[in-house]
Short mmCIF file of N, CA, C and O in Angstrom, two decimals:
data_model
loop_
_atom_site.label_atom_id
_atom_site.label_comp_id
_atom_site.label_asym_id
_atom_site.label_seq_id
_atom_site.Cartn_x
_atom_site.Cartn_y
_atom_site.Cartn_z
N UNK A 1 -8.59 -130.75 71.29
CA UNK A 1 -8.83 -131.46 72.51
C UNK A 1 -10.07 -132.34 72.33
O UNK A 1 -11.05 -131.92 71.76
N UNK A 2 -10.03 -133.48 72.87
CA UNK A 2 -11.16 -134.40 72.73
C UNK A 2 -12.25 -134.05 73.72
O UNK A 2 -12.05 -133.29 74.67
N UNK A 3 -13.40 -134.60 73.52
CA UNK A 3 -14.54 -134.35 74.41
C UNK A 3 -14.23 -134.85 75.82
O UNK A 3 -14.59 -134.22 76.81
N UNK A 4 -13.54 -135.98 75.88
CA UNK A 4 -13.20 -136.54 77.18
C UNK A 4 -12.21 -135.63 77.92
O UNK A 4 -12.31 -135.42 79.12
N UNK A 5 -11.24 -135.06 77.23
CA UNK A 5 -10.27 -134.14 77.82
C UNK A 5 -10.93 -132.87 78.30
O UNK A 5 -10.57 -132.31 79.33
N UNK A 6 -11.92 -132.38 77.58
CA UNK A 6 -12.64 -131.18 77.98
C UNK A 6 -13.42 -131.42 79.26
O UNK A 6 -13.45 -130.58 80.16
N UNK A 7 -14.07 -132.59 79.36
CA UNK A 7 -14.81 -132.94 80.57
C UNK A 7 -13.89 -132.97 81.78
O UNK A 7 -14.22 -132.45 82.85
N UNK A 8 -12.75 -133.56 81.61
CA UNK A 8 -11.80 -133.69 82.71
C UNK A 8 -11.28 -132.32 83.14
O UNK A 8 -11.16 -132.03 84.33
N UNK A 9 -10.99 -131.44 82.20
CA UNK A 9 -10.52 -130.10 82.52
C UNK A 9 -11.59 -129.33 83.30
O UNK A 9 -11.28 -128.58 84.23
N UNK A 10 -12.85 -129.50 82.93
CA UNK A 10 -13.93 -128.81 83.64
C UNK A 10 -14.11 -129.36 85.06
O UNK A 10 -14.43 -128.61 85.98
N UNK A 11 -13.90 -130.65 85.24
CA UNK A 11 -14.02 -131.24 86.58
C UNK A 11 -12.90 -130.77 87.50
O UNK A 11 -13.10 -130.59 88.69
N UNK A 12 -11.71 -130.57 86.96
CA UNK A 12 -10.54 -130.17 87.74
C UNK A 12 -10.40 -128.66 87.87
O UNK A 12 -9.40 -128.18 88.38
N UNK A 13 -11.37 -127.95 87.44
CA UNK A 13 -11.28 -126.50 87.35
C UNK A 13 -10.92 -125.80 88.66
O UNK A 13 -10.08 -124.92 88.69
N UNK A 14 -11.51 -126.14 89.76
CA UNK A 14 -11.25 -125.48 91.03
C UNK A 14 -10.15 -126.12 91.86
O UNK A 14 -9.89 -125.69 92.98
N UNK A 15 -9.49 -127.12 91.31
CA UNK A 15 -8.48 -127.86 92.06
C UNK A 15 -7.32 -126.97 92.51
O UNK A 15 -6.87 -127.07 93.65
N UNK A 16 -6.85 -126.10 91.66
CA UNK A 16 -5.71 -125.24 92.00
C UNK A 16 -6.08 -124.31 93.14
O UNK A 16 -5.31 -124.10 94.07
N UNK A 17 -7.30 -123.76 93.11
CA UNK A 17 -7.74 -122.87 94.19
C UNK A 17 -7.82 -123.62 95.50
O UNK A 17 -7.40 -123.10 96.55
N UNK A 18 -8.33 -124.81 95.48
CA UNK A 18 -8.45 -125.61 96.70
C UNK A 18 -7.07 -125.95 97.24
O UNK A 18 -6.83 -125.85 98.45
N UNK A 19 -6.15 -126.33 96.37
CA UNK A 19 -4.79 -126.66 96.82
C UNK A 19 -4.10 -125.42 97.40
O UNK A 19 -3.40 -125.51 98.40
N UNK A 20 -4.29 -124.27 96.78
CA UNK A 20 -3.68 -123.05 97.30
C UNK A 20 -4.24 -122.70 98.67
O UNK A 20 -3.50 -122.35 99.59
N UNK A 21 -5.54 -122.81 98.84
CA UNK A 21 -6.15 -122.54 100.14
C UNK A 21 -5.64 -123.50 101.20
O UNK A 21 -5.45 -123.13 102.36
N UNK A 22 -5.41 -124.74 100.82
CA UNK A 22 -4.86 -125.72 101.76
C UNK A 22 -3.43 -125.41 102.16
O UNK A 22 -3.00 -125.70 103.28
N UNK A 23 -2.66 -124.83 101.25
CA UNK A 23 -1.26 -124.51 101.51
C UNK A 23 -1.08 -123.16 102.22
O UNK A 23 -0.02 -122.90 102.79
N UNK A 24 -2.09 -122.31 102.19
CA UNK A 24 -1.96 -120.96 102.75
C UNK A 24 -1.54 -120.97 104.22
O UNK A 24 -0.62 -120.23 104.58
N UNK A 25 -2.13 -121.78 105.09
CA UNK A 25 -1.66 -121.78 106.49
C UNK A 25 -0.19 -122.16 106.62
O UNK A 25 0.54 -121.57 107.41
N UNK A 26 0.26 -123.12 105.82
CA UNK A 26 1.66 -123.53 105.87
C UNK A 26 2.57 -122.39 105.41
O UNK A 26 3.63 -122.15 106.00
N UNK A 27 2.16 -121.68 104.37
CA UNK A 27 2.94 -120.55 103.88
C UNK A 27 3.01 -119.45 104.94
O UNK A 27 4.07 -118.89 105.21
N UNK A 28 1.89 -119.15 105.59
CA UNK A 28 1.85 -118.11 106.62
C UNK A 28 2.72 -118.50 107.81
O UNK A 28 3.50 -117.69 108.32
N UNK A 29 2.64 -119.74 108.26
CA UNK A 29 3.46 -120.20 109.39
C UNK A 29 4.94 -120.12 109.04
O UNK A 29 5.76 -119.69 109.87
N UNK A 30 5.31 -120.48 107.84
CA UNK A 30 6.70 -120.40 107.40
C UNK A 30 7.18 -118.95 107.42
O UNK A 30 8.28 -118.67 107.91
N UNK A 31 6.38 -118.03 106.92
CA UNK A 31 6.76 -116.61 106.93
C UNK A 31 6.89 -116.07 108.35
O UNK A 31 7.81 -115.30 108.65
N UNK A 32 6.00 -116.47 109.24
CA UNK A 32 6.06 -116.03 110.64
C UNK A 32 7.34 -116.55 111.29
O UNK A 32 8.03 -115.81 112.01
N UNK A 33 7.67 -117.81 111.07
CA UNK A 33 8.89 -118.38 111.64
C UNK A 33 10.14 -117.70 111.09
O UNK A 33 11.09 -117.44 111.84
N UNK A 34 10.15 -117.40 109.81
CA UNK A 34 11.29 -116.68 109.23
C UNK A 34 11.43 -115.29 109.83
O UNK A 34 12.53 -114.84 110.15
N UNK A 35 10.32 -114.60 110.01
CA UNK A 35 10.34 -113.26 110.61
C UNK A 35 10.86 -113.34 112.05
O UNK A 35 11.64 -112.49 112.48
N UNK A 36 10.45 -114.36 112.79
CA UNK A 36 10.91 -114.51 114.16
C UNK A 36 12.42 -114.77 114.19
O UNK A 36 13.12 -114.26 115.06
N UNK A 37 12.91 -115.54 113.25
CA UNK A 37 14.36 -115.78 113.15
C UNK A 37 15.10 -114.48 112.88
O UNK A 37 16.19 -114.25 113.42
N UNK A 38 14.53 -113.62 112.05
CA UNK A 38 15.13 -112.32 111.78
C UNK A 38 15.19 -111.50 113.07
O UNK A 38 16.21 -110.86 113.37
N UNK A 39 14.13 -111.50 113.85
CA UNK A 39 14.12 -110.75 115.11
C UNK A 39 15.15 -111.28 116.10
O UNK A 39 15.80 -110.51 116.80
N UNK A 40 15.32 -112.58 116.17
CA UNK A 40 16.32 -113.17 117.06
C UNK A 40 17.72 -112.74 116.61
O UNK A 40 18.54 -112.30 117.42
N UNK A 41 17.98 -112.84 115.33
CA UNK A 41 19.29 -112.43 114.81
C UNK A 41 19.56 -110.96 115.02
O UNK A 41 20.67 -110.55 115.39
N UNK A 42 18.55 -110.13 114.81
CA UNK A 42 18.71 -108.69 115.01
C UNK A 42 18.96 -108.37 116.48
O UNK A 42 19.77 -107.49 116.80
N UNK A 43 18.34 -109.11 117.38
CA UNK A 43 18.57 -108.91 118.81
C UNK A 43 20.01 -109.26 119.18
O UNK A 43 20.64 -108.55 119.97
N UNK A 44 20.55 -110.33 118.61
CA UNK A 44 21.95 -110.67 118.84
C UNK A 44 22.87 -109.55 118.34
O UNK A 44 23.84 -109.19 119.00
N UNK A 45 22.55 -109.01 117.18
CA UNK A 45 23.35 -107.91 116.62
C UNK A 45 23.29 -106.69 117.53
O UNK A 45 24.31 -106.05 117.79
N UNK A 46 22.09 -106.34 117.98
CA UNK A 46 21.93 -105.19 118.87
C UNK A 46 22.68 -105.38 120.18
O UNK A 46 23.32 -104.44 120.68
N UNK A 47 22.61 -106.57 120.76
CA UNK A 47 23.28 -106.84 122.03
C UNK A 47 24.80 -106.71 121.88
O UNK A 47 25.47 -106.12 122.73
N UNK A 48 25.34 -107.26 120.82
CA UNK A 48 26.78 -107.16 120.59
C UNK A 48 27.24 -105.73 120.36
O UNK A 48 28.25 -105.29 120.92
N UNK A 49 26.48 -104.99 119.58
CA UNK A 49 26.84 -103.60 119.32
C UNK A 49 26.71 -102.75 120.59
O UNK A 49 27.57 -101.91 120.86
N UNK A 50 25.66 -102.97 121.36
CA UNK A 50 25.48 -102.21 122.61
C UNK A 50 26.63 -102.50 123.58
O UNK A 50 27.13 -101.59 124.25
N UNK A 51 27.07 -103.74 123.66
CA UNK A 51 28.20 -104.08 124.54
C UNK A 51 29.48 -103.41 124.05
O UNK A 51 30.26 -102.88 124.86
N UNK A 52 29.70 -103.39 122.76
CA UNK A 52 30.89 -102.71 122.21
C UNK A 52 30.87 -101.22 122.52
O UNK A 52 31.87 -100.65 122.94
N UNK A 53 29.72 -100.59 122.31
CA UNK A 53 29.60 -99.15 122.59
C UNK A 53 29.79 -98.88 124.08
O UNK A 53 30.44 -97.91 124.46
N UNK A 54 29.22 -99.72 124.92
CA UNK A 54 29.31 -99.53 126.36
C UNK A 54 30.75 -99.66 126.85
O UNK A 54 31.23 -98.83 127.62
N UNK A 55 31.45 -100.68 126.40
CA UNK A 55 32.82 -100.88 126.87
C UNK A 55 33.74 -99.79 126.32
O UNK A 55 34.67 -99.35 127.00
N UNK A 56 33.47 -99.32 125.12
CA UNK A 56 34.28 -98.24 124.56
C UNK A 56 34.17 -96.99 125.42
O UNK A 56 35.16 -96.34 125.74
N UNK A 57 32.95 -96.66 125.82
CA UNK A 57 32.73 -95.49 126.66
C UNK A 57 33.23 -95.75 128.09
O UNK A 57 33.75 -94.85 128.73
N UNK A 58 33.09 -96.98 128.55
CA UNK A 58 33.53 -97.33 129.89
C UNK A 58 35.03 -97.23 130.07
O UNK A 58 35.51 -96.88 131.16
N UNK A 59 35.79 -97.55 129.05
CA UNK A 59 37.25 -97.47 129.17
C UNK A 59 37.74 -96.04 129.25
O UNK A 59 38.79 -95.77 129.82
N UNK A 60 37.00 -95.10 128.70
CA UNK A 60 37.41 -93.69 128.71
C UNK A 60 36.93 -92.95 129.96
O UNK A 60 37.43 -91.87 130.27
N UNK A 61 35.98 -93.51 130.68
CA UNK A 61 35.42 -92.84 131.87
C UNK A 61 36.26 -93.15 133.10
O UNK A 61 36.86 -94.23 133.20
N UNK A 62 36.30 -92.22 134.04
CA UNK A 62 37.00 -92.52 135.30
C UNK A 62 36.26 -93.64 136.05
O UNK A 62 35.04 -93.78 135.91
N UNK A 63 36.96 -94.42 136.87
CA UNK A 63 36.33 -95.56 137.53
C UNK A 63 35.06 -95.23 138.30
O UNK A 63 34.12 -96.02 138.31
N UNK A 64 34.95 -94.09 138.91
CA UNK A 64 33.76 -93.73 139.67
C UNK A 64 32.54 -93.46 138.80
O UNK A 64 31.40 -93.67 139.21
N UNK A 65 32.76 -93.01 137.58
CA UNK A 65 31.66 -92.67 136.67
C UNK A 65 31.48 -93.72 135.57
O UNK A 65 30.68 -93.54 134.66
N UNK A 66 32.20 -94.81 135.70
CA UNK A 66 32.23 -95.82 134.64
C UNK A 66 30.85 -96.45 134.38
O UNK A 66 30.41 -96.54 133.24
N UNK A 67 30.17 -96.87 135.44
CA UNK A 67 28.89 -97.57 135.24
C UNK A 67 27.87 -96.67 134.55
O UNK A 67 27.19 -97.10 133.64
N UNK A 68 27.78 -95.42 134.97
CA UNK A 68 26.81 -94.50 134.36
C UNK A 68 27.12 -94.23 132.90
O UNK A 68 26.22 -94.26 132.04
N UNK A 69 28.40 -93.97 132.60
CA UNK A 69 28.79 -93.70 131.21
C UNK A 69 28.61 -94.93 130.36
O UNK A 69 28.15 -94.86 129.21
N UNK A 70 28.93 -96.06 130.92
CA UNK A 70 28.81 -97.34 130.21
C UNK A 70 27.35 -97.64 129.89
O UNK A 70 27.01 -97.99 128.76
N UNK A 71 26.49 -97.50 130.89
CA UNK A 71 25.07 -97.80 130.69
C UNK A 71 24.45 -96.85 129.67
O UNK A 71 23.69 -97.27 128.80
N UNK A 72 24.77 -95.58 129.77
CA UNK A 72 24.22 -94.60 128.83
C UNK A 72 24.65 -94.92 127.40
O UNK A 72 23.84 -94.88 126.47
N UNK A 73 25.92 -95.25 127.20
CA UNK A 73 26.41 -95.58 125.86
C UNK A 73 25.80 -96.87 125.33
O UNK A 73 25.50 -96.99 124.14
N UNK A 74 25.59 -97.84 126.22
CA UNK A 74 25.02 -99.11 125.80
C UNK A 74 23.57 -98.99 125.36
O UNK A 74 23.12 -99.71 124.47
N UNK A 75 22.83 -98.09 125.97
CA UNK A 75 21.42 -97.91 125.64
C UNK A 75 21.18 -96.91 124.52
O UNK A 75 20.10 -96.88 123.93
N UNK A 76 22.16 -96.09 124.22
CA UNK A 76 21.99 -94.97 123.29
C UNK A 76 21.44 -95.38 121.92
O UNK A 76 20.53 -94.75 121.40
N UNK A 77 21.97 -96.44 121.33
CA UNK A 77 21.60 -96.80 119.96
C UNK A 77 20.55 -97.93 119.89
O UNK A 77 20.24 -98.40 118.79
N UNK A 78 20.03 -98.33 121.03
CA UNK A 78 19.01 -99.39 121.02
C UNK A 78 17.65 -98.81 120.63
O UNK A 78 17.26 -97.76 121.15
N UNK A 79 16.92 -99.49 119.75
CA UNK A 79 15.55 -99.06 119.47
C UNK A 79 14.69 -99.16 120.73
O UNK A 79 14.97 -99.97 121.62
N UNK A 80 13.66 -98.38 120.82
CA UNK A 80 12.81 -98.32 122.00
C UNK A 80 12.25 -99.66 122.44
O UNK A 80 12.13 -99.93 123.63
N UNK A 81 11.90 -100.52 121.50
CA UNK A 81 11.31 -101.82 121.85
C UNK A 81 12.30 -102.70 122.60
O UNK A 81 11.91 -103.54 123.40
N UNK A 82 13.58 -102.54 122.37
CA UNK A 82 14.60 -103.34 123.04
C UNK A 82 15.13 -102.63 124.28
O UNK A 82 15.62 -103.26 125.20
N UNK A 83 15.06 -101.32 124.30
CA UNK A 83 15.65 -100.53 125.38
C UNK A 83 14.92 -100.75 126.71
O UNK A 83 15.55 -100.74 127.77
N UNK A 84 13.61 -100.95 126.68
CA UNK A 84 12.82 -101.04 127.91
C UNK A 84 13.29 -102.09 128.89
O UNK A 84 13.39 -101.83 130.09
N UNK A 85 13.60 -103.28 128.45
CA UNK A 85 14.00 -104.37 129.34
C UNK A 85 15.50 -104.64 129.29
O UNK A 85 15.97 -105.65 129.82
N UNK A 86 16.27 -103.74 128.69
CA UNK A 86 17.71 -103.96 128.55
C UNK A 86 18.43 -103.70 129.86
O UNK A 86 18.06 -102.83 130.63
N UNK A 87 19.47 -104.48 130.10
CA UNK A 87 20.36 -104.23 131.23
C UNK A 87 21.78 -104.13 130.72
O UNK A 87 22.19 -104.89 129.84
N UNK A 88 22.52 -103.16 131.26
CA UNK A 88 23.92 -102.95 130.88
C UNK A 88 24.74 -102.92 132.16
O UNK A 88 24.44 -102.15 133.07
N UNK A 89 25.75 -103.76 132.23
CA UNK A 89 26.64 -103.80 133.40
C UNK A 89 28.08 -103.70 132.94
O UNK A 89 28.48 -104.39 132.00
N UNK A 90 28.84 -102.87 133.61
CA UNK A 90 30.26 -102.73 133.31
C UNK A 90 31.07 -102.97 134.57
O UNK A 90 30.59 -102.72 135.68
N UNK A 91 32.26 -103.40 134.40
CA UNK A 91 33.12 -103.62 135.56
C UNK A 91 34.55 -103.88 135.15
O UNK A 91 34.88 -103.96 133.97
N UNK A 92 35.38 -103.97 136.15
CA UNK A 92 36.78 -104.29 135.94
C UNK A 92 37.67 -103.07 136.04
O UNK A 92 37.25 -101.94 135.84
N UNK A 93 38.91 -103.32 136.38
CA UNK A 93 39.93 -102.28 136.36
C UNK A 93 41.08 -102.82 135.54
O UNK A 93 41.45 -103.99 135.67
N UNK A 94 41.61 -102.00 134.70
CA UNK A 94 42.66 -102.44 133.78
C UNK A 94 42.04 -103.02 132.52
O UNK A 94 42.30 -102.56 131.43
N UNK A 95 41.23 -104.03 132.70
CA UNK A 95 40.49 -104.62 131.58
C UNK A 95 39.00 -104.45 131.88
O UNK A 95 38.48 -105.08 132.80
N UNK A 96 38.34 -103.60 131.13
CA UNK A 96 36.93 -103.27 131.38
C UNK A 96 36.05 -104.20 130.55
O UNK A 96 36.33 -104.43 129.37
N UNK A 97 35.01 -104.71 131.17
CA UNK A 97 34.05 -105.55 130.45
C UNK A 97 32.66 -104.93 130.52
O UNK A 97 32.34 -104.21 131.45
N UNK A 98 31.87 -105.22 129.51
CA UNK A 98 30.48 -104.78 129.47
C UNK A 98 29.61 -105.97 129.10
O UNK A 98 29.94 -106.73 128.17
N UNK A 99 28.53 -106.14 129.82
CA UNK A 99 27.56 -107.19 129.55
C UNK A 99 26.20 -106.55 129.32
O UNK A 99 25.74 -105.77 130.15
N UNK A 100 25.58 -106.89 128.19
CA UNK A 100 24.27 -106.36 127.83
C UNK A 100 23.30 -107.52 127.69
O UNK A 100 23.63 -108.53 127.07
N UNK A 101 22.12 -107.37 128.28
CA UNK A 101 21.07 -108.39 128.17
C UNK A 101 19.84 -107.77 127.53
O UNK A 101 19.38 -106.71 127.98
N UNK A 102 19.33 -108.42 126.49
CA UNK A 102 18.15 -107.93 125.79
C UNK A 102 17.12 -109.05 125.66
O UNK A 102 17.48 -110.21 125.45
N UNK A 103 15.87 -108.70 125.77
CA UNK A 103 14.77 -109.65 125.55
C UNK A 103 14.46 -109.73 124.05
O UNK A 103 14.48 -108.72 123.36
N UNK A 104 14.18 -110.92 123.56
CA UNK A 104 13.82 -111.12 122.15
C UNK A 104 12.32 -110.90 122.00
O UNK A 104 11.53 -111.57 122.65
N UNK A 105 11.91 -109.97 121.14
CA UNK A 105 10.47 -109.75 120.95
C UNK A 105 9.83 -110.90 120.16
O UNK A 105 10.50 -111.58 119.39
N UNK A 106 8.53 -111.05 120.36
CA UNK A 106 7.76 -112.05 119.62
C UNK A 106 6.96 -111.32 118.55
O UNK A 106 6.10 -110.50 118.86
N UNK A 107 7.27 -111.58 117.31
CA UNK A 107 6.60 -111.04 116.11
C UNK A 107 6.68 -109.54 115.94
O UNK A 107 7.06 -109.06 114.90
N UNK A 108 6.31 -108.76 116.94
CA UNK A 108 6.32 -107.31 116.81
C UNK A 108 7.14 -106.71 117.95
O UNK A 108 6.80 -106.90 119.11
N UNK A 109 8.22 -106.00 117.64
CA UNK A 109 9.02 -105.38 118.70
C UNK A 109 8.16 -104.49 119.59
O UNK A 109 7.39 -103.67 119.12
N UNK A 110 8.28 -104.70 120.88
CA UNK A 110 7.54 -103.90 121.84
C UNK A 110 6.29 -104.56 122.36
O UNK A 110 5.74 -104.14 123.38
N UNK A 111 5.79 -105.59 121.70
CA UNK A 111 4.54 -106.22 122.11
C UNK A 111 4.79 -107.25 123.22
O UNK A 111 4.44 -107.03 124.37
N UNK A 112 5.39 -108.36 122.89
CA UNK A 112 5.66 -109.44 123.83
C UNK A 112 7.12 -109.82 123.69
O UNK A 112 7.75 -109.53 122.69
N UNK A 113 7.63 -110.53 124.68
CA UNK A 113 9.02 -110.98 124.61
C UNK A 113 9.09 -112.47 124.92
O UNK A 113 8.29 -112.99 125.69
N UNK A 114 10.04 -113.14 124.29
CA UNK A 114 10.29 -114.54 124.59
C UNK A 114 10.80 -114.65 126.03
O UNK A 114 11.37 -113.71 126.56
N UNK A 115 10.66 -115.80 126.64
CA UNK A 115 11.12 -115.95 128.02
C UNK A 115 12.64 -116.11 128.13
O UNK A 115 13.15 -116.34 129.20
N UNK A 116 13.37 -116.00 127.04
CA UNK A 116 14.82 -116.07 127.14
C UNK A 116 15.44 -114.75 126.71
O UNK A 116 14.83 -113.95 126.04
N UNK A 117 16.67 -114.57 127.15
CA UNK A 117 17.38 -113.31 126.96
C UNK A 117 18.63 -113.54 126.13
O UNK A 117 19.30 -114.56 126.26
N UNK A 118 18.95 -112.56 125.29
CA UNK A 118 20.17 -112.59 124.49
C UNK A 118 21.22 -111.75 125.22
O UNK A 118 20.93 -110.66 125.70
N UNK A 119 22.43 -112.28 125.30
CA UNK A 119 23.51 -111.58 126.00
C UNK A 119 24.60 -111.15 125.02
O UNK A 119 24.97 -111.92 124.14
N UNK A 120 25.07 -109.94 125.22
CA UNK A 120 26.21 -109.44 124.47
C UNK A 120 27.34 -109.16 125.46
O UNK A 120 27.09 -108.69 126.58
N UNK A 121 28.56 -109.45 125.08
CA UNK A 121 29.70 -109.25 125.97
C UNK A 121 30.84 -108.62 125.18
O UNK A 121 31.09 -109.01 124.03
N UNK A 122 31.51 -107.67 125.80
CA UNK A 122 32.67 -107.05 125.17
C UNK A 122 33.67 -106.67 126.25
O UNK A 122 33.30 -106.44 127.40
N UNK A 123 34.91 -106.56 125.87
CA UNK A 123 35.96 -106.17 126.81
C UNK A 123 37.01 -105.36 126.09
O UNK A 123 37.23 -105.52 124.90
N UNK A 124 37.64 -104.46 126.84
CA UNK A 124 38.71 -103.63 126.27
C UNK A 124 39.64 -103.19 127.39
O UNK A 124 39.23 -103.08 128.56
N UNK A 125 40.86 -102.90 127.04
CA UNK A 125 41.84 -102.43 128.00
C UNK A 125 41.54 -100.98 128.34
O UNK A 125 41.25 -100.17 127.47
N UNK A 126 41.62 -100.65 129.63
CA UNK A 126 41.33 -99.31 130.10
C UNK A 126 42.34 -98.32 129.53
O UNK A 126 43.53 -98.61 129.44
N UNK A 127 41.83 -97.16 129.13
CA UNK A 127 42.71 -96.12 128.59
C UNK A 127 43.53 -95.49 129.71
O UNK A 127 43.01 -95.24 130.80
N UNK A 128 44.76 -95.26 129.42
CA UNK A 128 45.63 -94.63 130.42
C UNK A 128 45.37 -93.13 130.43
O UNK A 128 45.27 -92.50 129.39
N UNK A 129 45.26 -92.57 131.62
CA UNK A 129 45.06 -91.13 131.74
C UNK A 129 46.33 -90.51 132.29
O UNK A 129 46.93 -91.01 133.24
N UNK A 130 46.73 -89.44 131.69
CA UNK A 130 47.98 -88.76 132.13
C UNK A 130 47.66 -87.43 132.71
O UNK A 130 46.91 -86.68 132.36
#
């Protein structure tokens, strides 16, 4: 290496560290946004599964006990952070429907929630009782 090349390498010595420090906020923001997308997707999955479980139980329950059985089944498998603000509604005769509403957490489940709600919907034909 020539003397001139050595001088230049010594001058640029801290450049990589400075560039990394400059990129760190962008990397952190990207990771936070990706994590939030995961939470939104997981909330959609939970809402759909809760609605399926609720309608399954609702179709087997007698009409008078349907809402209670439906709500209990819909909340059964929800993690605590989602269960607190969840609503489960069932209705219908012949064709039973279940609607589940869940709040999307912000960054940490249980801490804060986005101002919008994710809805899950399911329906099934009522079981015949003999």
